Amino acid sequence: MSNVVAEIRDPLILGDRTIHDITVDVARSVEGKANKWWFIVFAIAVSAATWGVCCILYTVGVGIGSWGVNKTVGWAWDITNFVWWIGIGHAGTLISAVLLLFRQRWRMAINRSAEAMTIFAVMMAGLFPILHMGRPWLAYFNLPLPNQLGSLWVNFNSPLVWDVFAITTYLTVSIVFWYLGLIPDLAMIRDRARVRGNAMYDKVYSLLSFGWSGRARDWSRFEEVSLVLAGLATPLVFSVHSIVSMDFAAGIVPGWHTTIFPPYFVLGALFSGFAMVLTLTLTMRKVMNLENYITIRHVESMNYIIILTGSLVGTAYITELFMSWYSGVEYEQYAFINRATGPYWWAYMCMMTCNVVTPQLFWIKSIRNSFTASFVIAFFVNIGMWFERFVIIVTSLHRDYLPSSWTMFHPTFIDVGLFVGTIGIFFTLFLLFARVFPVIAQAETKSILKLAGSQYMNGAAAPAPPKEDVVEEKEEEPTEDNADDESAENDKEDE
Amino acid sequence: MYDDDVKLLDGVKALRASEIHIVDVYSPYPVHGLDTAMGLPRTRLAICAFIYAMTGLAAAATMMWYMMIVDWPMNIGGKPSFSFIQNLPSFVPILFEASVFCAAHGIVITFLLRSWVLPGVSNKNPDPRTTDDLHLLELNLNDKEASEALKILENSGAKEINEK
């Protein structure tokens, strides 16, 4: 049972925090003033976002002729960015859903920010297919709505329509999951505002916290809902990127038409998602003074996942190469030879180096236990994963079946602006989020304090060995259902 | 008012053992085992989620059957377009997404309505510290029970006892 904490486990909450300290630490970022670093990063993000918004407006006004796409390379940076962002959006739900099901305690410090990251990343992702339509105001054509064309419906056999449904479901479910977790934390801010007599905060957070009171019944339902949502979100995460990969796999373009795509894309998504979570949490740790909550243990755990998914992605690359040779199809074989040695060889090398080679450095303990090294490697992974999508999309398309239409892709100013701009919008939203909402899931963190707080684990307050008590109490509870109630009941009594 | 969840659980159990009705407990974080200690029935929200998922599945299946098979069958590369069963494999993704969509939103809306946690509702916790670090145990006592309850609460290590 998970309530047994091995002695070799390091504490996840440092600095001998009490429950009240957690409240104060978490509330500080909402109530206090932002520090200098926040304003600097915010200013950069807003300027990038402004460039992005201008480019979006220009694209909408003029059309996608303003991009570098042409007749041969019809999908380029836009779809690369789309897949990149949606991949990044996978780690949030993985952390909060899959790690919840596996009862990993280290998720608690980072799940809130990872979920926020997911939502913003999926929003950025959704922008690109809509812009790519050329007439974004007709985006509702994607929905199965009755129309004047004799009710010509969308084609439900098409992966592009699956995509619309998958991303809509993923975005809305992620938002709901994230906000549900926020409700008790917003209630905490509300009650603090009431004590301090700050009427504006009181009013705003009363509205936001939906009148949460923390009654025992509510908590028990809350936990059940979280568990069910986690159970629903887990297959959802895997389905979304599988469906995205089918946009490619269902096509007949050499280099796309492979059955390995769904697992390969999902792994790549988790890989890039965790890299982005690392980038964000390491930044946030410094900017918001959360050193006691986001510790080297959290970073190391994330590094383990990066090395695992990174190695699997590397395996997928090599499998792909092998399969193209083994298939005996000369178009397939050419597509892969062209990737590695053709005009885009540098993109392929960049992808291989950043995704396959750099994460292997995490085998070295001192590197995976270093904040700086983790930050740098995560940055490389972010770049590498962008190039992976670029390689898949552009190098497969630019040499199509008809050599007379072979061409190259050159991004325009607008292409660059859209990419940089979405990064800017993403960081703007994230920084605003960090100032308005509690960035650490404080209610959950409080519930693990006795299991993972440094003062409890280092023997400062020696935990009593109450094994007999647990047995006694269990006998008193007639309604207990051991199989279903997970391990939860005894979590606390064991201390 | 308790500052420790273990003490709170002890108090709740002792009160239940002497058959004193507990009106409610307000906590800053979920206390595991509190619902069983208080004798709360297990929530049926998970069953609701299943029903919502089945509803979503049925709705999506009906929609795609009507649109793709009945109303406007499309000839896509000569593939069968008049048979739901033969088209079913390519309907699976949307069937799945629709089930998840309905189940997830359904369960959350049900939870919010059932617990009456909605925008504009004012909170009911009697003390603002219950969202910080204190657990509050609310009892509604007659004179006969009061002294016994007081003793139990003191024995279990309550930090603060207020009468209203």
XYZ file of C-alpha atoms in Angstrom:
659
model
C 0.000 0.000 0.000
C 1.180 3.438 -0.833
C 0.925 4.823 2.664
C 4.235 3.228 3.546
C 6.984 5.721 2.903
C 10.373 4.190 2.392
C 13.107 5.708 4.518
C 15.281 6.339 1.519
C 12.698 8.696 0.064
C 13.797 12.296 0.250
C 11.327 14.888 1.469
C 9.333 16.639 -1.239
C 8.588 19.741 0.822
C 11.647 21.391 2.286
C 12.160 24.099 4.868
C 10.076 22.557 7.669
C 6.870 24.138 6.469
C 3.718 23.914 8.539
C 0.288 23.843 6.974
C -0.132 27.527 7.633
C 3.221 28.250 5.993
C 1.999 26.559 2.840
C -1.039 28.820 2.808
C 1.139 31.881 3.187
C 3.677 30.776 0.584
C 1.043 29.950 -1.992
C -1.040 33.037 -1.340
C 1.985 35.319 -1.569
C 2.164 35.165 -5.345
C -1.485 36.182 -5.620
C -1.637 38.807 -2.913
C 1.801 40.316 -3.040
C 3.484 42.418 -5.647
C 5.264 40.828 -8.573
C 9.041 40.981 -8.459
C 11.355 42.525 -11.018
C 11.867 39.276 -12.919
C 8.162 38.839 -13.442
C 7.898 42.247 -15.072
C 10.941 41.661 -17.265
C 9.690 38.291 -18.539
C 6.183 39.693 -18.919
C 7.410 42.624 -21.001
C 9.292 40.300 -23.346
C 6.291 37.985 -23.628
C 3.893 40.814 -24.358
C 6.101 42.245 -27.099
C 6.357 38.839 -28.757
C 2.600 38.425 -28.368
C 2.007 41.783 -30.031
C 4.087 40.749 -33.028
C 2.103 37.514 -33.116
C -1.265 39.228 -32.984
C -0.256 41.574 -35.799
C 0.801 38.603 -37.934
C -2.445 36.798 -37.153
C -4.474 39.815 -38.189
C -2.390 40.193 -41.347
C -2.909 36.518 -42.210
C -6.638 36.791 -41.674
C -6.822 39.931 -43.784
C -4.551 38.917 -46.661
C -4.762 35.123 -46.671
C -2.204 32.378 -46.301
C -0.403 33.485 -49.427
C 1.521 35.587 -46.937
C 3.124 32.387 -45.658
C 5.924 30.466 -47.272
C 3.700 27.550 -48.241
C 3.413 26.596 -51.904
C 1.684 24.026 -54.093
C 4.057 21.225 -53.118
C 4.644 22.064 -49.486
C 1.074 22.833 -48.473
C 1.640 22.127 -44.816
C 4.676 23.714 -43.253
C 5.310 25.859 -40.200
C 1.651 26.180 -39.346
C 1.053 22.460 -38.941
C 4.524 22.014 -37.413
C 3.586 24.559 -34.777
C 0.195 22.963 -34.321
C 1.663 19.533 -33.606
C 4.415 21.022 -31.450
C 1.978 22.922 -29.261
C -0.470 20.087 -28.957
C 2.397 17.807 -27.966
C 3.438 20.232 -25.255
C -0.143 20.207 -24.085
C 0.120 16.541 -23.191
C 2.271 16.689 -20.101
C -0.228 18.594 -17.990
C -2.901 15.982 -18.121
C -0.348 13.225 -17.885
C 0.966 14.686 -14.665
C -2.398 15.286 -13.107
C -4.225 12.217 -14.398
C -1.759 9.394 -14.910
C 0.396 10.285 -11.924
C -2.757 10.639 -9.821
C -3.757 7.116 -10.738
C -0.247 5.920 -9.891
C -0.347 7.911 -6.634
C 2.891 9.728 -7.357
C 3.218 12.393 -4.691
C 5.728 14.501 -6.551
C 3.048 15.531 -9.030
C 1.444 17.805 -6.443
C 3.903 20.660 -6.625
C 3.791 20.894 -10.385
C 0.369 19.687 -11.470
C -1.377 23.040 -11.290
C 1.118 24.855 -13.469
C 1.361 21.893 -15.826
C -2.406 21.886 -16.275
C -2.416 25.607 -16.968
C 0.383 25.036 -19.457
C -1.713 22.356 -21.149
C -4.674 24.634 -21.565
C -2.679 27.514 -22.972
C -0.656 25.224 -25.239
C -3.781 23.583 -26.657
C -5.269 27.024 -27.282
C -2.165 28.022 -29.220
C -2.312 24.737 -31.113
C -5.945 25.233 -32.066
C -5.090 28.591 -33.602
C -2.999 27.106 -36.412
C -5.459 24.796 -38.170
C -8.038 27.563 -37.976
C -5.659 30.093 -39.527
C -4.625 27.540 -42.112
C -8.207 27.377 -43.330
C -7.583 30.741 -44.943
C -11.092 31.837 -44.078
C -11.102 31.366 -40.322
C -14.561 32.876 -40.010
C -15.852 29.715 -41.684
C -14.272 27.467 -39.052
C -17.708 26.381 -37.944
C -17.906 24.333 -41.169
C -16.005 21.727 -39.133
C -19.020 21.125 -36.975
C -21.832 18.848 -38.019
C -24.379 21.624 -38.460
C -27.339 21.616 -40.831
C -26.645 23.942 -43.761
C -28.068 25.264 -47.015
C -26.168 22.774 -49.181
C -28.860 20.157 -48.739
C -27.372 19.349 -45.351
C -24.008 18.223 -46.600
C -22.441 16.902 -43.419
C -18.824 16.710 -42.354
C -17.083 13.473 -43.243
C -16.802 11.389 -40.103
C -14.413 9.008 -41.844
C -11.784 11.724 -41.993
C -9.030 12.067 -39.389
C -9.245 15.830 -39.747
C -12.765 15.746 -38.353
C -11.657 13.347 -35.612
C -9.076 15.967 -34.766
C -11.719 18.635 -34.286
C -13.605 16.415 -31.870
C -10.485 15.199 -30.053
C -9.031 18.648 -29.496
C -12.333 20.178 -28.458
C -12.863 17.393 -25.950
C -9.305 17.610 -24.695
C -9.367 21.371 -24.269
C -12.705 21.531 -22.477
C -12.011 18.534 -20.242
C -8.605 19.955 -19.318
C -10.162 23.289 -18.426
C -12.775 21.619 -16.246
C -10.225 19.394 -14.536
C -7.954 22.345 -13.864
C -10.689 24.589 -12.546
C -12.139 21.906 -10.324
C -8.783 21.597 -8.593
C -8.571 25.369 -8.269
C -11.861 25.802 -6.424
C -10.615 24.933 -2.904
C -7.478 27.000 -3.430
C -9.478 29.998 -4.571
C -11.606 29.561 -1.463
C -8.429 29.814 0.597
C -7.535 33.130 -1.071
C -11.115 34.328 -0.517
C -11.056 33.573 3.196
C -7.701 35.238 3.622
C -8.988 38.308 1.835
C -11.970 38.384 4.181
C -9.713 38.262 7.231
C -7.482 40.968 5.824
C -10.544 43.031 4.976
C -9.698 43.372 1.299
C -13.147 43.798 -0.201
C -12.148 43.555 -3.844
C -10.250 40.281 -3.464
C -13.082 38.990 -1.312
C -15.656 39.716 -3.969
C -13.655 38.410 -6.915
C -12.516 35.230 -5.220
C -15.945 34.560 -3.726
C -17.263 34.493 -7.244
C -14.384 32.405 -8.536
C -14.488 29.871 -5.708
C -18.184 29.090 -6.258
C -18.914 29.241 -2.515
C -16.648 26.300 -1.653
C -16.830 25.528 2.074
C -14.740 22.375 2.413
C -17.429 20.222 4.000
C -16.562 16.567 4.502
C -19.231 15.519 2.006
C -17.910 17.918 -0.605
C -14.382 16.662 -0.133
C -15.393 13.065 -0.486
C -17.280 13.847 -3.686
C -14.433 16.055 -4.854
C -11.980 13.193 -4.524
C -14.283 10.821 -6.360
C -14.748 13.292 -9.201
C -10.992 13.847 -9.454
C -10.416 10.131 -9.651
C -13.069 9.589 -12.313
C -11.796 12.549 -14.322
C -8.277 11.171 -14.091
C -9.529 7.830 -15.327
C -11.261 9.533 -18.243
C -8.414 11.888 -19.034
C -5.776 9.164 -19.214
C -7.116 7.443 -22.353
C -8.048 10.878 -23.645
C -4.412 12.025 -23.576
C -3.337 8.992 -25.555
C -6.211 9.316 -28.003
C -5.612 12.961 -28.833
C -2.111 12.664 -30.150
C -2.890 9.327 -31.786
C -5.603 11.084 -33.730
C -3.265 13.946 -34.600
C -0.791 11.392 -35.934
C -3.534 9.835 -38.060
C -3.834 13.121 -39.950
C -0.493 12.035 -41.371
C -0.658 8.264 -41.183
C -3.911 8.107 -43.148
C -2.306 10.031 -46.027
C -0.378 8.345 -48.841
C 2.689 10.577 -48.637
C 5.883 8.514 -48.237
C 7.236 9.163 -44.741
C 3.748 9.716 -43.337
C 2.041 6.490 -44.246
C 3.315 4.402 -41.343
C 1.542 2.443 -38.644
C 4.109 3.397 -36.001
C 2.831 6.971 -35.921
C 0.261 6.880 -33.081
C 2.572 5.520 -30.340
C 5.504 7.453 -31.751
C 3.574 10.727 -31.618
C 2.215 10.093 -28.138
C 5.689 9.411 -26.788
C 7.056 12.439 -28.554
C 4.268 14.507 -27.054
C 5.023 13.372 -23.516
C 8.710 13.953 -24.160
C 8.243 17.527 -25.342
C 5.551 18.179 -22.756
C 7.810 17.293 -19.883
C 10.591 19.366 -21.360
C 8.263 22.366 -21.380
C 7.068 21.640 -17.842
C 10.695 21.595 -16.721
C 11.361 24.873 -18.487
C 8.351 26.492 -16.874
C 8.699 25.098 -13.364
C 12.387 25.870 -13.140
C 11.649 29.433 -14.179
C 8.680 29.710 -11.846
C 10.652 28.274 -8.968
C 12.968 31.260 -9.106
C 10.519 33.942 -10.173
C 7.896 33.034 -7.553
C 10.208 31.870 -4.737
C 8.943 28.302 -4.608
C 12.261 26.641 -3.828
C 10.754 24.701 -0.931
C 8.061 23.113 -3.045
C 9.738 22.450 -6.372
C 12.793 20.578 -5.233
C 15.555 18.704 -6.967
C 13.529 15.517 -6.353
C 10.731 16.825 -8.554
C 13.212 17.781 -11.227
C 14.903 14.407 -11.063
C 11.589 12.588 -11.396
C 10.784 14.612 -14.490
C 14.239 13.894 -15.852
C 13.583 10.183 -15.473
C 10.487 10.537 -17.622
C 12.407 12.582 -20.171
C 15.115 9.977 -20.504
C 12.548 7.192 -20.802
C 10.401 8.887 -23.423
C 13.497 10.279 -25.160
C 14.980 6.817 -25.539
C 11.661 5.464 -26.805
C 11.423 8.268 -29.338
C 14.975 7.416 -30.461
C 13.929 3.806 -30.862
C 10.962 4.930 -32.948
C 13.257 6.935 -35.268
C 15.433 3.910 -35.851
C 12.445 1.598 -36.288
C 11.126 3.968 -38.918
C 14.410 3.833 -40.808
C 14.490 0.069 -40.625
C 10.884 -0.292 -41.764
C 11.391 1.941 -44.775
C 14.301 -0.225 -45.894
C 12.530 -3.471 -45.044
C 9.301 -2.469 -46.826
C 11.077 -2.612 -50.162
C 9.078 0.385 -51.354
C 11.475 2.659 -53.150
C 9.403 5.794 -52.479
C 9.572 5.111 -48.748
C 13.279 4.362 -48.936
C 13.932 7.571 -50.832
C 11.894 9.603 -48.362
C 14.128 8.523 -45.504
C 17.407 8.768 -47.388
C 16.332 12.239 -48.428
C 15.566 13.191 -44.849
C 19.034 12.335 -43.658
C 21.088 13.420 -46.669
C 18.836 15.734 -48.719
C 18.633 19.503 -48.591
C 17.069 19.405 -45.117
C 19.799 17.226 -43.612
C 20.525 19.933 -41.031
C 16.978 19.765 -39.674
C 17.292 15.988 -39.401
C 20.647 16.256 -37.609
C 19.219 18.848 -35.273
C 16.307 16.571 -34.427
C 18.566 13.556 -33.836
C 21.039 15.473 -31.693
C 18.509 17.292 -29.553
C 16.064 14.431 -29.075
C 18.214 11.329 -29.013
C 21.671 12.394 -27.853
C 21.178 15.191 -25.310
C 18.616 13.418 -23.070
C 21.081 10.540 -22.690
C 23.178 12.888 -20.548
C 20.582 12.358 -17.830
C 22.095 8.930 -17.180
C 24.779 10.867 -15.311
C 23.544 11.540 -11.816
C 25.184 14.910 -11.357
C 23.567 16.197 -14.555
C 20.081 15.040 -13.741
C 20.461 16.519 -10.264
C 21.430 19.928 -11.526
C 18.858 22.648 -12.055
C 20.942 24.414 -14.680
C 21.748 21.298 -16.683
C 18.111 20.201 -16.608
C 17.017 23.591 -17.841
C 19.502 23.542 -20.705
C 18.661 20.001 -21.789
C 14.929 20.703 -21.603
C 15.520 23.658 -23.882
C 17.302 21.425 -26.372
C 14.436 18.956 -26.261
C 11.944 21.709 -27.022
C 13.960 22.688 -30.072
C 14.493 19.096 -31.125
C 10.818 18.262 -30.955
C 9.938 21.248 -33.077
C 12.407 20.034 -35.682
C 10.984 16.531 -35.505
C 7.624 17.826 -36.696
C 9.285 20.040 -39.268
C 11.230 17.066 -40.622
C 8.142 14.881 -40.802
C 6.004 17.478 -42.508
C 8.266 19.492 -44.784
C 10.856 16.935 -45.866
C 8.141 14.416 -46.697
C 6.235 16.910 -48.808
C 8.975 18.788 -50.618
C 9.907 15.738 -52.690
C 6.562 14.408 -53.829
C 5.744 11.805 -56.502
C 6.204 14.255 -59.373
C 9.818 15.483 -59.617
C 8.812 18.524 -61.673
C 7.055 19.966 -58.650
C 9.942 19.387 -56.235
C 10.684 22.558 -54.374
C 11.893 24.005 -51.088
C 10.078 25.721 -48.282
C 11.177 29.165 -47.118
C 9.418 30.725 -44.133
C 8.305 34.339 -44.415
C 8.329 37.095 -41.842
C 4.704 36.225 -41.074
C 5.521 32.549 -40.501
C 8.194 33.468 -37.984
C 5.908 36.023 -36.380
C 3.158 33.479 -35.887
C 5.481 31.028 -34.217
C 7.238 33.520 -31.966
C 3.932 35.257 -31.371
C 2.218 32.157 -30.052
C 5.133 31.598 -27.674
C 4.615 35.177 -26.540
C 0.870 34.763 -26.060
C 1.483 31.507 -24.223
C 3.908 33.066 -21.763
C 1.720 36.140 -21.321
C -1.215 33.947 -20.369
C 0.946 31.806 -18.118
C 2.417 34.761 -16.275
C -1.014 36.286 -15.751
C -2.241 32.940 -14.500
C 0.603 32.820 -12.007
C -0.443 36.180 -10.597
C -4.169 35.471 -10.332
C -4.432 31.795 -9.398
C -2.488 29.787 -6.823
C 0.292 28.102 -8.772
C 0.656 25.229 -6.321
C -2.237 22.920 -5.583
C -2.119 23.873 -1.912
C -4.967 21.683 -0.673
C -3.315 18.579 -2.066
C 0.111 19.647 -0.920
C -1.218 20.087 2.608
C -2.606 16.587 2.574
C 0.832 15.115 1.861
C 2.746 17.372 4.227
C 3.061 14.730 6.913
C 4.226 12.173 4.391
C 6.651 14.326 2.518
C 7.480 17.356 4.675
C 11.106 17.675 5.672
C 10.443 18.113 9.397
C 8.480 14.876 9.512
C 10.914 12.885 7.451
C 14.162 13.991 9.056
C 13.041 12.867 12.463
C 12.714 16.365 13.923
C 9.243 15.456 15.066
C 9.631 11.737 15.356
C 6.560 10.090 13.933
C 4.963 7.727 16.396
C 4.741 4.152 15.190
C 1.004 3.679 15.431
C 0.682 0.377 13.650
C -1.584 -1.073 16.361
C -3.884 1.937 16.180
C -4.449 1.424 12.528
C -5.560 -2.141 13.064
C -7.939 -1.154 15.829
C -9.494 1.625 13.855
C -10.045 -0.562 10.878
C -12.127 -2.919 12.938
C -14.361 -0.107 14.059
C -15.281 0.900 10.572
C -17.978 -1.398 9.326
C -18.580 0.252 5.981
C -15.015 0.114 4.840
C -14.434 -1.222 1.398
C -10.791 -2.083 1.089
C -10.652 -2.799 -2.583
C -12.275 0.389 -3.760
C -11.149 2.975 -1.303
C -7.617 2.744 -2.610
C -4.996 3.180 -0.019
C -6.306 6.445 1.153
C -7.822 5.785 4.552
C -4.670 5.027 6.367
C -2.525 7.631 4.771
C -2.829 9.882 7.736
C -3.097 7.481 10.613
C 0.230 5.980 9.834
C 2.133 9.015 10.972
C -11.674 23.278 15.996
C -8.664 21.047 15.422
C -5.227 21.754 14.086
C -4.366 18.149 13.304
C -6.209 15.688 11.133
C -5.331 12.652 13.244
C -6.839 14.294 16.332
C -9.862 15.268 14.282
C -10.382 11.679 13.215
C -10.093 10.504 16.835
C -12.638 13.084 17.914
C -15.067 12.136 15.184
C -14.805 8.470 16.039
C -15.296 9.073 19.759
C -18.353 11.239 19.106
C -19.823 8.669 16.797
C -19.177 5.946 19.373
C -21.220 7.879 21.946
C -23.913 8.490 19.342
C -23.643 12.244 19.108
C -24.775 13.574 15.752
C -22.101 15.437 13.823
C -23.586 18.192 11.715
C -20.575 18.733 9.521
C -16.820 18.900 9.336
C -15.016 21.669 7.474
C -11.445 20.950 6.382
C -8.780 22.795 4.413
C -7.784 19.621 2.562
C -9.267 16.157 2.064
C -8.801 14.064 5.224
C -8.613 10.444 4.213
C -10.941 8.203 6.137
C -13.061 11.069 7.405
C -16.074 10.102 5.321
C -16.049 6.551 6.622
C -15.411 7.757 10.171
C -18.398 10.079 9.903
C -20.474 7.313 8.388
C -21.137 9.170 5.162
C -22.499 6.991 2.398
C -20.198 6.427 -0.552
C -20.923 8.878 -3.330
C -22.651 7.572 -6.441
C -21.072 10.094 -8.776
C -19.031 7.412 -10.535
C -22.234 5.653 -11.584
C -23.499 8.952 -12.989
C -20.306 9.275 -15.026
C -20.896 5.867 -16.557
C -24.455 6.772 -17.493
C -23.297 10.038 -19.062
C -20.629 8.171 -21.028
C -23.213 5.773 -22.414
C -25.448 8.703 -23.305
C -22.595 10.359 -25.192
C -21.809 7.124 -26.994
C -25.409 6.630 -28.051
C -25.799 10.244 -29.139
C -22.626 10.157 -31.256
C -23.569 6.820 -32.813
C -27.034 8.092 -33.721
C -25.645 11.303 -35.146
C -23.079 9.599 -37.369
C -25.528 6.926 -38.471
C -28.045 9.561 -39.517
C -25.568 11.893 -41.213
C -23.284 9.414 -42.932
C -25.570 6.471 -43.676
C -29.148 7.731 -43.881
C -29.122 11.356 -44.912
C -26.126 11.817 -47.187
C -23.994 8.718 -47.871
C -20.714 9.773 -49.449
C -18.819 7.739 -51.993
C -15.231 7.848 -50.778
C -13.039 5.758 -53.056
C -15.863 3.273 -53.555
C -15.875 2.238 -49.904
C -19.162 0.965 -48.478
C -21.299 3.941 -47.587
C -24.683 2.375 -46.870
C -23.634 0.236 -43.916
C -23.125 1.457 -40.382
C -21.275 -1.678 -39.310
C -18.767 -1.497 -42.155
C -18.124 2.169 -41.385
C -17.900 1.585 -37.666
C -14.078 1.340 -37.376
C -13.645 4.877 -38.601
C -16.382 6.071 -36.247
C -14.580 4.736 -33.181
C -12.499 7.857 -32.450
C -15.524 10.131 -32.351
C -17.579 7.614 -30.379
C -14.804 7.579 -27.804
C -14.336 11.337 -27.696
C -18.066 11.931 -27.349
C -18.304 9.472 -24.452
C -15.423 11.115 -22.630
C -16.798 14.564 -23.331
C -20.220 13.753 -21.893
C -18.908 11.773 -18.945
C -16.371 14.387 -17.867
C -18.639 17.388 -18.170
C -21.627 15.507 -16.835
C -19.910 14.366 -13.683
C -18.485 17.792 -12.930
C -21.818 19.541 -13.461
C -23.552 16.932 -11.317
C -20.964 17.381 -8.594
C -21.267 21.148 -8.610
C -25.050 20.993 -8.462
C -25.137 18.242 -5.856
C -22.744 20.073 -3.559
C -24.232 23.419 -4.588
C -20.842 24.854 -5.453
C -21.758 27.369 -8.130
C -20.836 30.877 -9.221
C -22.526 33.398 -6.964
C -23.111 31.009 -4.089
C -21.790 32.334 -0.795
C -19.614 30.093 1.290
C -20.866 28.355 4.413
C -17.725 27.624 6.393
C -18.241 29.325 9.765
C -14.588 30.222 10.288
C -12.229 31.511 7.595
C -9.352 29.540 9.090
C -10.883 26.284 7.872
C -9.441 26.895 4.438
C -6.037 27.605 5.947
C -4.922 25.048 8.517
C -7.773 24.240 10.912
C -10.472 21.616 10.824
C -13.846 22.578 12.237
C -16.258 20.088 13.669
C -19.806 21.384 13.874
C -22.167 19.864 16.432
C -25.748 20.634 17.266
C -26.222 19.633 20.909
C -28.906 19.607 23.544
C -27.939 20.207 27.192
C -27.779 16.519 27.976
C -25.179 15.763 25.336
C -23.184 18.942 25.767
C -21.050 17.960 28.724
C -20.225 14.572 27.273
C -19.342 16.084 23.912
C -17.172 18.690 25.591
C -15.247 15.975 27.378
C -14.738 13.967 24.221
C -13.570 17.013 22.325
C -11.089 17.955 25.026
C -9.771 14.427 25.285
C -9.187 14.170 21.581
C -7.075 17.316 21.649
C -9.331 19.969 20.166
C -7.504 23.254 19.911
C -10.460 25.545 20.339
C -14.088 24.998 21.368
C -16.652 27.705 20.710
C -20.300 27.770 21.670
C -22.961 29.607 19.810
